[in-house]
Amino acid sequence: MSNVEWEDDDPFEEQRDNVENPMGRLFRVYGTPNAFQFLVGVISSISARVLDLLPPLMLGIAIDTIFGDNAFGEQVPLVVLPNSWLPATQTQQFWFVIVTIGGAFGLAAGFHWVRNWGFNSFAQEIQHDVRTDTYNKMQRLNMDFFADKQTGEMMSILSNDVNRLERFLNDGMNSLFRMLVMVLGIGVLLFWINWQLAAVALLPVPVIAATTYLFIKIIQPKYAETRSSVGKLNSRLENNLGGVKVIKSSNTEEYESERVDDVSMDYFDANWDAIRTRIKFFPALRILAGVGFVLTFIIGGLWVFQDTPPLFFSGDLSVGMFVVFILYTQRFIWPMAQFGQIINMYQRARASSARIFGLMDEPNRLAEDPDATDLVVDDGDVVYDDVTFGYDDDPVVQNIDFEVEGGETLALVGPTGAGKSTILKLLLRMYDVDDGAIRIDDQDLRGITLQSARQSLGYVGQDTFMFYGSVRENIRYGTFDADHEEIVDAAKAAEAHDFILNLPDGYDTEIGERGVKLSGGQRQRLAIARAVLKDPEILILDEATSDVDTETEMLIQRSVDELTENRTTFAIAHRLSTIKDADTILVLEGGEIVERGSHENLIRNDGLYAHLWGVQAGEIDELPEEFIERAAKRQARTEATDDWQSC
Ligand code: ADP
């Protein structure tokens, strides 16, 4: 990775912009299978909130009828119950109110429990489904997407964005229904009890709505800034932790500390800016709520106290209903204030859904032909028929034309950047050819299923990645049904058995970050054991012995020779001694085959291969000047591309 501001690079932007109505799609695709939990959540949420409204109303009724002298149910006709069901004596009414309030509390608690179950399981199910689908899609993306700068982005989609959905699907939904019931329910009840006082109590509502709207408008860009600065901070930290060796060895700790200080300060500033706005908003709401409360208290209080409507008001207002007004006005304001938060959560969830679907909609250049058939390997012949390919528009390898007969070994040699790995990546079908065709036993790679093709191909590369887990699990990776004996045989064939036995727990030794660290050579031998166990018809060795000392190389070479016997093998090696026995050697330069033949033929030819052989045999003094110049130029070119690639 480099220090360039890669965080602005957004590989999925194009697809993201094309995602239409991401929230609609989220609910349609992932919500529908979990509709039951959602409905349970909605129904119990509404029921719980409605029940929450009951106690203040019953208190008002009690004040008027039990402690006052109005007829029960006069102010607020208990429409849901027929009159004949209503209790007649004050004692009965008293107990009726108590039972109703107690029942409302009890039932509401039950509904709150069910509501939490509904929304939480809805959110968790969706989150799980989205996460696994996104991961499955990501695994099938072209190799281009796994360049360093994009793994961070994918990691962030898989963790941050998927997690952010939960906040809206659970908390957001909860708040939304609470707000709807509270605002609508209380609004309707207040107007029903006394529409004039209701108008007073609700007077601040338009102002609250306008303030909330304004708040969202102001805070949103600030939140966006915060998110972007936290992204930059994370990238910087991730980059520095990954490059800590370079930092230490270049003695640039102070420089890096300053850079981290800078991005952390940017995050601080952005966050502080948002916090300043947020902490002003809530007191402002309190003031508005207070204004509504005081106004209602003044008008309602005078009304009750003087027993006549003040100002231009008309009609009656009882003490009980006045109390109901006061209690409801208090409960009404806060759900309204939450509106801003709900909108905020919705928009964040929307942005995250767009990022998730953007990744899911990423076209796969390697889309499998629906009529693809399974590969049937007979002899193991591999033909490259005039193949041309480029990662971008410019071809990297062109007119690659050769045939390897089943069981033979083909070696690819040439300077760095000549296209050797690229040619093998095409056989592994990490990319499709732009022109020409690759055929295995007369079957075009594009017409066979990826799964069957990869089943028949074994790969041992330069960077032999080991998964967290035991040595045994790592050898068995891909051949999961292998038993212990087969694993040991494979390890023996790869000259790995002895060193494995010397590890603390033998085959059960944990490797990776939490376990023992293996040397490059040891990892390579495990990778070879993995390939031996898989026993593929076609084997690809991409500098498989690059990371080991000469002695180990000798050992490995023995196991490799055994492994490649009677198996079609492709080998790339910098050390030409390891491939000199290959049946055919292709010499590449600048993406084209410049020489081909056996070792003896090529030496006799006295071309590029002979020179490379000469260099490795230590005959630099005997090389023509022109060759050294060409090598220097080539080196400069590669360094330039490497620099470019690391950007
Ligand atoms: P070799 O294996 O001979 O060293 P490669 O096949 O790795 O050469 O690379 C051939 C050329 O393709 C180089 O110029 C390299 O910079 C370029 N290249 C390799 N991988 C990629 C990639 N993923 N995207 C773009 N260019 C690439």
mmCIF file of N, CA, C and O in Angstrom, residues 79 88 104 131 398 420 441 639:
data_model
loop_
_atom_site.group_PDB
_atom_site.id
_atom_site.type_symbol
_atom_site.label_atom_id
_atom_site.label_comp_id
_atom_site.label_asym_id
_atom_site.label_seq_id
_atom_site.Cartn_x
_atom_site.Cartn_y
_atom_site.Cartn_z
ATOM 1 N N VAL A 79 -66.066 4.713 24.749
ATOM 2 C CA VAL A 79 -66.823 4.182 23.606
ATOM 3 C C VAL A 79 -66.618 2.695 23.381
ATOM 4 O O VAL A 79 -67.494 2.016 22.857
ATOM 5 N N ALA A 88 -71.389 1.250 38.419
ATOM 6 C CA ALA A 88 -72.355 2.271 38.826
ATOM 7 C C ALA A 88 -71.901 3.015 40.084
ATOM 8 O O ALA A 88 -71.944 4.240 40.130
ATOM 9 N N ALA A 104 -53.452 -2.417 32.034
ATOM 10 C CA ALA A 104 -52.758 -1.743 30.924
ATOM 11 C C ALA A 104 -51.250 -1.871 31.094
ATOM 12 O O ALA A 104 -50.532 -2.185 30.136
ATOM 13 N N ARG A 131 -25.377 -10.286 5.187
ATOM 14 C CA ARG A 131 -23.942 -10.500 5.360
ATOM 15 C C ARG A 131 -23.474 -11.712 4.555
ATOM 16 O O ARG A 131 -22.493 -11.646 3.822
ATOM 17 N N GLN A 398 0.360 -11.269 -25.318
ATOM 18 C CA GLN A 398 -0.284 -11.401 -26.624
ATOM 19 C C GLN A 398 0.265 -12.560 -27.447
ATOM 20 O O GLN A 398 1.422 -12.930 -27.310
ATOM 21 N N LYS A 420 4.461 -13.890 -17.008
ATOM 22 C CA LYS A 420 4.423 -15.322 -16.677
ATOM 23 C C LYS A 420 3.228 -15.649 -15.760
ATOM 24 O O LYS A 420 2.440 -16.551 -16.063
ATOM 25 N N ASP A 441 -7.875 -30.639 -22.693
ATOM 26 C CA ASP A 441 -8.427 -31.804 -23.398
ATOM 27 C C ASP A 441 -9.577 -31.403 -24.323
ATOM 28 O O ASP A 441 -10.679 -31.968 -24.263
ATOM 29 N N GLU A 639 10.467 -1.337 -12.039
ATOM 30 C CA GLU A 639 10.358 -0.541 -10.826
ATOM 31 C C GLU A 639 9.286 0.512 -10.981
ATOM 32 O O GLU A 639 8.513 0.765 -10.082
#
